[in-house]
Amino acid sequence: MTAIWWPHKKNNKPLTERGGGSCEGVEACDVINIRQTPDATLGRLANAAPQAGTMESSSDEEEVRTFVQGVSEKYSPDNFPFGQGLGVVVLSTPPGSPVKDRVFLPSILVLNSCGISKAGDKSDVAAFCAHVVELDLSHNQLNDWGRGKEGDICTIVSNTPHLDFLNLSMNPLSGAELEPSMAEIFFRVRQLVLINTNVSWDTVHTLTQHTPELEELFLCLNGYNTVSESRTSCPSLRLLQITDNQLQTWSEVRKFGPMYPCLTKLVLANNSVESVGDTQESLPRLFPNLRCINLNNSGLSEWEDIERLNFFPKLEEVKVMGIPLLQPYTTQERRSLVLAQLPSVVVLNGGSVSSGEREDAERFFIRFYQDCPKQELPESGSWSGARFSGKVPEVRDRRACMWVLWGCRTSSVSSEHTAIRFPFVASLTREIRALLGRSQPLGYHILVSKYGQLAPLAEVDLSPSCTVVDVRWGDRVEKVSLHLEQTVSDLRKHLRAVLQLPTSGIRLFYIKRELCSVLGQEELRWGSRALHSYRIQDGDEILVVPKVKSRCSSSD
């Protein structure tokens, strides 16, 4: 017989809190009969499972490691001698069996890098996973979803009735296809991680169509350069993380909108997305609920792409670090210039935006652009105010003129279609952009109407300045320039180098020119004290005198 024992429910959250069943009524010493296990099954399990502590397979032997073996080895009493807070699976193993008679199992199983390639016996999987809520199988060798309930992944998932989180990252799933009839067993999964599995879009769509509670999907490092559209949407999905792929055009990114209409967070970091190419009318329709977008290390190179982020109606958090557009600016300039153009954003690049920081950024934005020549600044909402001093080739095709003017405002002129029909457009557009120089973004006039034209900030240098003093050494007087941030010890070294004074046996006195008769001389005796603390001014005097040996030392 195989049974499962649970700790007292007050020490563990009920499974209902994790989307699973309930453990109400189970007390500390209750034993729940799970199934009747034939002796043949136990004997086969005992012979298949190696001793605990041998999780890494031998280099001389290549053996198939099952999920059941991985659980038996990792969660044996050798690794959990006390088992506090863990469920206990009790096995009636034959005498001398290498399988421990009980295995301590938490509700979160972590079996990454265990070399697992097969599921093992279904009845054993069911006994181990009856209470499991989260399952990490990353960095293993599972390569088969399942056909007719015989696949390894489907065997594990179908026998884990309360599964909420599943991590299959780093498993070779590139050639594996999931049948729609088998995808229904994933219906309870809310978080699905498929990082670096090279899983196909067809399999992804099959999963999302049969997981009505799926909220988070991770598809990083899968080599996607296109997005395959799905006929059926997944309205439950809130987070899509698809970083470190090969997506380049916004036309691929916009496909996520109809597929995941309730998406609130889209992570596109480390993709070469070149622009945000939709309009003010289309973006609210495609992403009506998006609150956070991550475009770190993307290919954005136009300020217009930053402005278009305002078209997402609920956007509150933006990440745009490492993009080509911001490379010429300092760290502070990057944050201020981006923040000033995103009035509804409350978190930028991971840092919260206070009202004071926003006001400072908007004022900096006005001052940054108000020094541009007036003829280079277009009127708000149009480019009719821009003037060009260069020679622009005559453009006779009216449609080509439209492409040129639109190309100055967007990145669309780089498409192959435009280059083929109007071969001069791309080069002409680059020339016009260069002639524009640091032209004013559209939000400039809005901020000027809020704050008015601002005066330039006064440059105030609070660093300690240099001063020139007279250094007197006997009958010798020399003018010496001092850096007041230096210390008295630094002054001694400086005087020794400049005036060739003795390295030891001297004392320094400071004489203030204006108050000499009142204050007298002040000895510079503390080597670590900064010179500016003495309030030294130009024309003051430093007196150098030799030290006088004491009588005690002379008598010796």
XYZ file of C-alpha atoms in Angstrom:
556
model
C 0.000 0.000 0.000
C 1.093 3.555 -0.729
C -0.190 6.385 1.466
C 0.452 10.104 1.809
C 0.772 11.957 5.106
C 0.303 15.699 5.506
C 1.507 18.048 8.232
C -1.063 19.960 10.242
C -2.964 22.387 8.025
C -2.165 25.400 10.232
C 1.482 25.190 9.123
C 0.654 25.095 5.416
C -1.555 27.129 3.138
C -4.536 25.203 1.762
C -4.240 24.194 -1.856
C -7.289 26.289 -2.601
C -5.061 29.355 -2.243
C -2.868 28.078 -5.051
C -5.693 27.227 -7.422
C -5.802 23.568 -6.413
C -8.059 21.430 -4.255
C -8.598 21.583 -0.541
C -6.917 19.797 2.342
C -9.547 20.707 4.912
C -10.111 18.079 7.550
C -6.620 16.585 7.278
C -4.965 16.534 10.675
C -1.366 15.965 11.667
C -1.445 12.189 11.824
C -4.120 11.433 9.222
C -3.100 8.933 6.558
C -4.933 9.156 3.264
C -5.086 5.968 1.206
C -4.076 6.983 -2.306
C -4.054 3.667 -4.154
C -3.280 -0.016 -3.836
C 0.142 -0.603 -5.338
C 0.889 -4.105 -6.642
C 4.031 -5.653 -5.325
C 5.310 -5.987 -8.868
C 5.119 -2.236 -9.328
C 6.997 -1.591 -6.109
C 9.599 -4.144 -7.029
C 10.109 -2.590 -10.447
C 10.366 0.867 -8.872
C 12.853 -0.402 -6.333
C 15.044 -1.982 -8.988
C 14.893 1.116 -11.196
C 15.800 3.723 -8.588
C 19.487 4.026 -7.638
C 20.741 4.918 -4.206
C 20.281 8.474 -2.898
C 23.209 10.743 -3.507
C 23.894 9.494 -7.049
C 21.862 12.078 -8.956
C 24.608 12.743 -11.491
C 24.837 9.965 -14.007
C 28.160 8.246 -14.461
C 30.234 9.241 -17.480
C 30.742 5.560 -18.251
C 27.038 4.686 -18.266
C 24.267 6.406 -20.170
C 21.056 5.449 -18.464
C 17.539 6.753 -18.853
C 16.533 8.722 -15.794
C 12.864 9.033 -14.993
C 10.911 11.666 -13.154
C 10.085 9.096 -10.475
C 13.762 8.385 -9.918
C 14.587 12.074 -9.685
C 11.941 12.635 -7.033
C 12.957 9.555 -5.043
C 16.598 10.572 -4.954
C 16.334 14.295 -4.298
C 13.593 14.172 -1.670
C 14.799 11.154 0.243
C 15.218 11.293 4.056
C 18.967 11.692 3.490
C 18.330 15.195 2.124
C 15.335 15.971 4.388
C 16.091 14.164 7.679
C 13.370 15.962 9.613
C 10.796 16.671 6.919
C 9.192 19.553 8.793
C 6.424 21.222 6.804
C 6.563 18.628 4.037
C 4.112 16.046 2.844
C 5.366 12.479 3.299
C 4.744 9.731 0.771
C 4.991 6.333 2.478
C 5.923 3.359 0.295
C 5.639 -0.248 1.463
C 8.893 -1.286 -0.184
C 10.249 -4.849 -0.099
C 13.060 -5.642 2.342
C 16.459 -4.610 0.997
C 14.997 -2.242 -1.607
C 17.185 0.749 -2.508
C 14.066 2.975 -2.497
C 13.496 4.676 0.850
C 10.303 3.707 2.625
C 9.171 7.325 2.734
C 9.898 10.447 0.643
C 9.492 13.994 1.945
C 7.683 16.013 -0.729
C 6.909 19.744 -0.561
C 4.200 21.284 -2.699
C 6.937 22.913 -4.803
C 9.171 20.379 -6.564
C 12.465 21.615 -8.012
C 14.041 18.984 -10.259
C 16.220 21.086 -12.526
C 19.389 19.557 -14.021
C 18.498 16.034 -12.916
C 18.975 14.433 -16.335
C 15.288 13.455 -16.542
C 14.215 12.202 -19.969
C 11.208 10.013 -19.134
C 8.229 10.242 -16.820
C 8.262 6.767 -15.309
C 5.269 4.817 -14.114
C 2.066 6.859 -14.139
C 0.817 5.466 -10.851
C 4.047 6.449 -9.126
C 3.904 9.939 -10.638
C 0.342 10.275 -9.360
C 1.400 9.245 -5.847
C 4.268 11.751 -5.773
C 2.418 14.690 -7.353
C -1.048 14.489 -5.833
C -0.415 17.674 -3.827
C 2.222 19.426 -6.006
C 1.437 23.030 -7.002
C 4.688 24.174 -8.635
C 7.008 22.027 -10.740
C 10.423 23.032 -12.071
C 11.756 20.616 -14.712
C 14.216 22.991 -16.379
C 17.593 21.840 -17.751
C 16.491 18.258 -18.370
C 16.117 16.078 -21.485
C 12.349 15.890 -21.900
C 11.571 16.004 -25.630
C 8.069 14.560 -26.008
C 4.783 16.281 -25.143
C 2.750 13.149 -25.673
C 0.444 11.294 -27.998
C -2.540 9.398 -26.678
C -1.545 10.112 -23.062
C 1.742 8.267 -23.512
C 4.095 11.249 -23.722
C 6.419 12.058 -20.861
C 5.415 15.681 -20.243
C 1.704 14.934 -20.535
C 2.084 11.956 -18.204
C 3.625 14.157 -15.524
C 1.153 17.023 -15.950
C -1.948 14.830 -16.149
C -1.027 13.212 -12.834
C -0.437 16.553 -11.096
C -4.023 17.718 -10.574
C -3.225 20.948 -8.700
C -0.414 22.179 -10.974
C -0.260 25.976 -11.058
C 3.325 26.687 -12.222
C 5.300 24.671 -14.799
C 8.884 25.366 -15.900
C 10.138 23.380 -18.907
C 13.018 25.673 -19.835
C 16.142 24.230 -21.457
C 14.386 21.041 -22.591
C 14.775 20.096 -26.293
C 11.240 20.634 -27.575
C 12.014 22.003 -31.056
C 10.624 18.981 -32.917
C 7.871 18.061 -30.474
C 4.258 18.858 -31.321
C 1.384 18.885 -28.867
C -1.932 17.434 -29.989
C -4.958 19.622 -29.175
C -6.656 16.661 -27.499
C -3.761 16.402 -25.031
C -3.484 20.144 -24.325
C -6.562 20.061 -22.112
C -4.564 18.549 -19.256
C -2.798 21.944 -18.868
C -6.069 23.685 -18.041
C -5.059 24.576 -14.438
C -1.621 26.038 -15.309
C -1.350 29.766 -14.657
C 2.383 30.282 -15.200
C 4.167 28.525 -18.070
C 7.910 28.913 -18.690
C 9.273 27.711 -22.049
C 12.622 29.520 -22.173
C 15.211 28.214 -24.661
C 13.103 25.257 -25.730
C 12.705 26.295 -29.401
C 9.047 25.376 -29.055
C 7.032 26.088 -32.210
C 4.332 28.736 -32.456
C 1.796 26.011 -33.274
C 2.478 24.368 -29.926
C 2.334 27.720 -28.140
C -1.069 28.460 -29.676
C -2.315 24.972 -28.803
C -1.344 25.549 -25.186
C -2.839 29.043 -24.912
C -6.116 27.873 -26.479
C -6.558 25.138 -23.860
C -5.343 26.918 -20.713
C -8.213 29.221 -19.738
C -6.435 30.312 -16.541
C -2.990 31.034 -18.079
C -1.722 34.414 -16.831
C 2.040 34.425 -17.479
C 3.922 33.050 -20.485
C 7.719 33.080 -20.924
C 9.086 32.496 -24.456
C 12.634 33.867 -24.188
C 15.623 32.624 -26.231
C 13.552 30.655 -28.729
C 14.997 32.204 -31.885
C 11.729 33.749 -33.083
C 12.105 36.258 -35.933
C 8.404 36.246 -36.808
C 5.170 35.805 -34.887
C 2.595 33.322 -36.107
C -0.925 34.591 -35.541
C -3.499 32.506 -33.722
C -7.140 32.264 -34.739
C -8.192 32.010 -31.103
C -7.273 34.630 -28.514
C -6.140 34.000 -24.947
C -7.992 36.599 -22.852
C -6.543 35.386 -19.546
C -2.880 36.188 -20.367
C -1.512 39.179 -18.461
C 2.282 38.861 -18.876
C 4.219 37.934 -22.019
C 8.002 37.812 -21.754
C 9.655 37.205 -25.114
C 13.143 38.617 -24.561
C 16.332 37.644 -26.405
C 14.667 36.648 -29.655
C 15.171 38.061 -33.157
C 12.092 40.217 -33.655
C 12.922 43.335 -35.658
C 9.752 44.981 -36.969
C 6.747 46.354 -35.138
C 4.517 44.568 -37.640
C 5.393 41.335 -35.809
C 4.974 42.794 -32.327
C 1.508 44.200 -33.062
C 0.239 40.640 -33.631
C 0.317 40.073 -29.863
C -2.510 42.575 -29.409
C -5.380 40.537 -30.947
C -3.966 37.258 -29.567
C -3.700 38.520 -25.973
C -6.284 41.315 -25.619
C -5.947 41.638 -21.824
C -2.148 41.826 -21.827
C -0.862 44.227 -19.138
C 2.896 43.629 -19.350
C 4.951 43.056 -22.509
C 8.696 42.389 -22.154
C 10.543 42.783 -25.486
C 14.055 43.398 -24.155
C 17.041 42.338 -26.289
C 15.067 42.242 -29.525
C 16.064 44.482 -32.423
C 12.658 46.149 -32.756
C 13.397 49.272 -34.794
C 10.303 51.367 -34.147
C 6.850 51.660 -32.638
C 5.034 51.791 -35.934
C 1.338 52.152 -35.133
C -0.799 55.282 -35.004
C -2.746 57.038 -32.296
C -5.909 55.341 -33.550
C -4.589 51.772 -33.805
C -2.468 51.377 -30.651
C -5.366 51.814 -28.166
C -7.297 49.219 -30.114
C -4.427 46.712 -30.240
C -3.234 47.064 -26.623
C -6.113 48.547 -24.596
C -4.866 47.218 -21.233
C -1.078 47.422 -21.538
C 0.439 48.999 -18.417
C 4.113 48.054 -18.743
C 6.404 47.686 -21.758
C 10.103 46.779 -21.702
C 12.092 47.848 -24.776
C 15.577 47.623 -23.276
C 18.358 47.074 -25.817
C 15.974 47.408 -28.744
C 16.707 49.293 -31.966
C 14.671 52.458 -31.292
C 16.455 55.436 -32.853
C 13.776 58.156 -33.216
C 12.178 60.425 -30.618
C 8.871 59.828 -32.398
C 8.942 56.233 -31.098
C 9.101 57.559 -27.542
C 6.217 59.938 -28.256
C 4.071 57.102 -29.626
C 4.264 55.309 -26.286
C 1.729 57.896 -25.100
C -0.809 56.281 -27.428
C -1.088 53.239 -25.111
C -4.084 54.367 -23.029
C -3.085 52.714 -19.722
C 0.713 52.696 -19.928
C 2.356 53.439 -16.556
C 5.782 51.754 -16.661
C 8.409 51.971 -19.432
C 11.938 50.595 -19.803
C 14.063 51.954 -22.671
C 17.652 51.451 -21.549
C 20.403 50.666 -24.060
C 18.640 51.958 -27.178
C 20.593 53.744 -29.973
C 18.495 56.906 -29.600
C 19.887 57.661 -26.125
C 23.550 56.827 -26.669
C 24.732 60.431 -27.327
C 23.329 61.712 -24.017
C 24.504 61.517 -20.435
C 22.689 59.352 -17.916
C 20.796 62.297 -16.422
C 19.922 63.717 -19.835
C 18.526 60.367 -20.966
C 16.171 60.062 -18.050
C 15.026 63.686 -18.146
C 14.422 63.823 -21.903
C 12.444 60.571 -21.920
C 10.479 61.366 -18.778
C 9.426 64.793 -20.057
C 7.798 63.173 -23.108
C 5.863 60.523 -21.156
C 3.485 62.447 -18.855
C 1.486 59.402 -17.706
C 4.453 57.171 -16.817
C 5.029 56.667 -13.081
C 7.934 54.176 -13.304
C 10.812 54.719 -15.744
C 13.611 52.171 -16.146
C 12.699 50.566 -12.845
C 12.718 53.776 -10.799
C 9.633 55.516 -9.456
C 8.964 59.036 -10.719
C 8.167 61.647 -8.090
C 6.301 64.870 -8.845
C 9.462 66.853 -8.132
C 11.545 64.767 -10.526
C 8.925 65.154 -13.250
C 8.887 68.932 -12.906
C 12.689 69.073 -13.008
C 12.722 66.852 -16.112
C 10.127 68.971 -17.915
C 11.995 72.188 -17.133
C 15.247 70.607 -18.293
C 13.474 69.547 -21.498
C 12.408 73.138 -22.252
C 15.891 74.528 -21.645
C 17.452 71.725 -23.688
C 15.512 72.699 -26.822
C 14.822 76.406 -26.452
C 18.334 77.388 -27.611
C 17.782 75.823 -31.053
C 17.611 78.390 -33.908
C 14.024 79.490 -34.382
C 13.862 78.562 -38.052
C 14.721 74.970 -37.188
C 11.842 74.584 -34.738
C 8.645 73.298 -36.380
C 5.266 74.464 -35.186
C 3.421 72.177 -32.792
C 1.889 69.244 -34.661
C 3.437 69.998 -38.066
C 6.726 70.304 -39.901
C 5.773 73.353 -41.971
C 7.971 75.629 -39.873
C 11.189 73.764 -40.681
C 13.487 75.397 -43.191
C 16.306 73.739 -45.066
C 19.482 75.477 -46.104
C 20.721 72.592 -48.227
C 19.820 71.912 -51.813
C 16.921 69.481 -52.035
C 16.535 67.636 -55.376
C 13.420 68.445 -57.345
C 10.694 65.904 -56.618
C 8.102 65.656 -59.375
C 6.173 62.621 -58.155
C 3.588 63.864 -55.645
C 3.407 60.506 -53.888
C 7.195 60.522 -53.519
C 6.946 63.954 -51.893
C 4.520 62.518 -49.383
C 6.919 59.667 -48.637
C 9.780 62.124 -48.061
C 7.786 64.320 -45.695
C 6.462 61.286 -43.793
C 9.931 59.803 -43.712
C 11.251 62.837 -41.861
C 8.668 62.170 -39.172
C 8.821 58.366 -39.036
C 11.108 55.468 -39.827
C 8.847 53.962 -42.487
C 10.976 55.096 -45.428
C 13.491 52.366 -44.757
C 11.144 49.670 -46.065
C 12.067 47.737 -49.178
C 8.794 48.762 -50.841
C 9.687 52.451 -50.606
C 13.298 51.942 -51.686
C 12.204 50.071 -54.817
C 9.540 52.572 -55.926
C 11.438 55.742 -54.994
C 15.167 54.913 -54.798
C 16.226 58.456 -53.847
C 13.793 58.747 -50.927
C 15.951 57.088 -48.283
C 19.029 59.234 -48.966
C 16.936 62.397 -49.274
C 15.216 61.684 -45.976
C 18.535 61.206 -44.188
C 19.724 64.554 -45.592
C 16.604 66.346 -44.379
C 16.945 64.787 -40.915
C 20.560 65.941 -40.735
C 19.607 69.468 -41.774
C 16.973 69.576 -39.067
C 19.646 69.038 -36.431
C 18.345 68.956 -32.860
C 14.789 69.801 -33.820
C 12.087 70.227 -31.232
C 9.799 67.294 -30.299
C 6.064 67.823 -30.393
C 5.734 68.055 -26.614
C 7.870 71.197 -26.442
C 5.028 73.681 -27.001
C 2.822 71.870 -24.494
C 5.449 72.237 -21.777
C 6.141 75.857 -22.730
C 2.448 76.619 -22.299
C 2.705 75.051 -18.822
C 5.932 76.680 -17.573
C 6.555 79.494 -20.036
C 9.932 80.357 -21.538
C 12.558 79.605 -18.898
C 15.747 81.489 -18.253
C 18.984 79.507 -18.454
C 20.218 78.095 -15.184
C 23.071 79.982 -13.536
C 26.317 78.068 -13.381
C 27.509 77.930 -9.781
C 30.848 76.334 -8.973
C 30.980 75.294 -5.316
C 34.258 73.435 -5.564
C 37.240 74.857 -3.612
C 39.157 77.334 -5.741
C 42.845 78.045 -6.165
C 44.519 80.966 -4.424
C 47.951 82.603 -4.526
C 49.806 83.177 -1.246
C 53.245 84.455 -0.240
C 55.464 81.750 1.257
C 58.218 83.232 3.476
C 61.295 81.147 4.333
C 63.852 83.287 6.130
C 64.642 86.205 3.799
C 63.192 84.388 0.817
C 59.632 85.117 -0.371
C 57.903 83.178 -3.173
C 54.375 83.353 -4.597
C 52.785 79.896 -4.617
C 49.415 78.778 -6.051
C 47.479 76.519 -3.688
C 44.557 74.162 -4.322
C 42.390 74.702 -1.271
C 40.900 71.193 -1.391
C 44.330 69.903 -0.374
C 45.260 69.108 3.200
C 48.074 70.500 5.339
C 50.104 67.355 4.619
C 49.631 67.940 0.891
C 50.828 71.523 1.362
C 54.037 70.340 3.064
C 54.801 68.010 0.172
C 54.023 70.734 -2.357
C 56.332 73.259 -0.693
C 59.165 70.744 -0.473
C 58.881 70.062 -4.217
C 58.476 73.694 -5.356
C 60.822 75.513 -2.973
C 63.246 72.670 -2.191
C 62.571 73.010 1.510
C 63.826 70.408 3.979
C 61.766 67.238 4.201
C 61.534 67.501 7.982
C 62.186 69.882 10.848
C 59.907 72.742 9.674
C 56.736 74.323 11.000
C 54.043 76.166 8.994
C 52.145 79.237 10.174
C 49.251 80.961 8.421
C 49.100 84.771 8.578
C 45.882 86.458 7.401
C 46.815 89.682 5.691
C 43.832 91.793 6.750
C 43.668 90.613 10.370
C 47.324 90.029 11.110
C 47.477 92.538 13.949
C 44.371 91.075 15.568
C 44.656 87.319 15.040
C 48.391 86.910 14.774
C 49.813 83.666 13.453
C 47.963 80.324 13.309
C 50.040 77.190 13.110
C 49.076 74.597 10.490
C 49.696 71.623 12.713
C 46.946 69.113 11.721
C 48.023 67.226 8.653
C 44.552 65.927 7.712
C 42.808 69.324 7.864
C 41.751 70.840 4.519
C 43.235 74.218 3.582
C 39.863 75.765 2.668
C 38.803 75.389 6.320
C 41.345 78.129 7.195
C 39.599 80.484 4.736
C 42.870 81.302 2.984
C 42.612 84.188 0.478
C 44.834 85.729 -2.186
C 47.715 87.732 -0.666
C 47.777 85.873 2.651
C 51.115 84.557 3.918
C 52.490 81.134 4.851
C 55.474 81.395 7.192
C 57.974 78.518 7.236
C 60.230 78.314 10.289
C 62.660 75.602 11.428
C 61.793 73.537 14.423
C 63.784 74.358 17.610
C 65.229 71.371 19.405
C 64.193 71.055 23.039
C 66.734 71.188 25.895
C 66.230 67.513 26.636
C 67.193 66.554 23.164
C 70.186 68.937 23.155
C 71.528 67.633 26.473
C 71.500 64.145 25.049
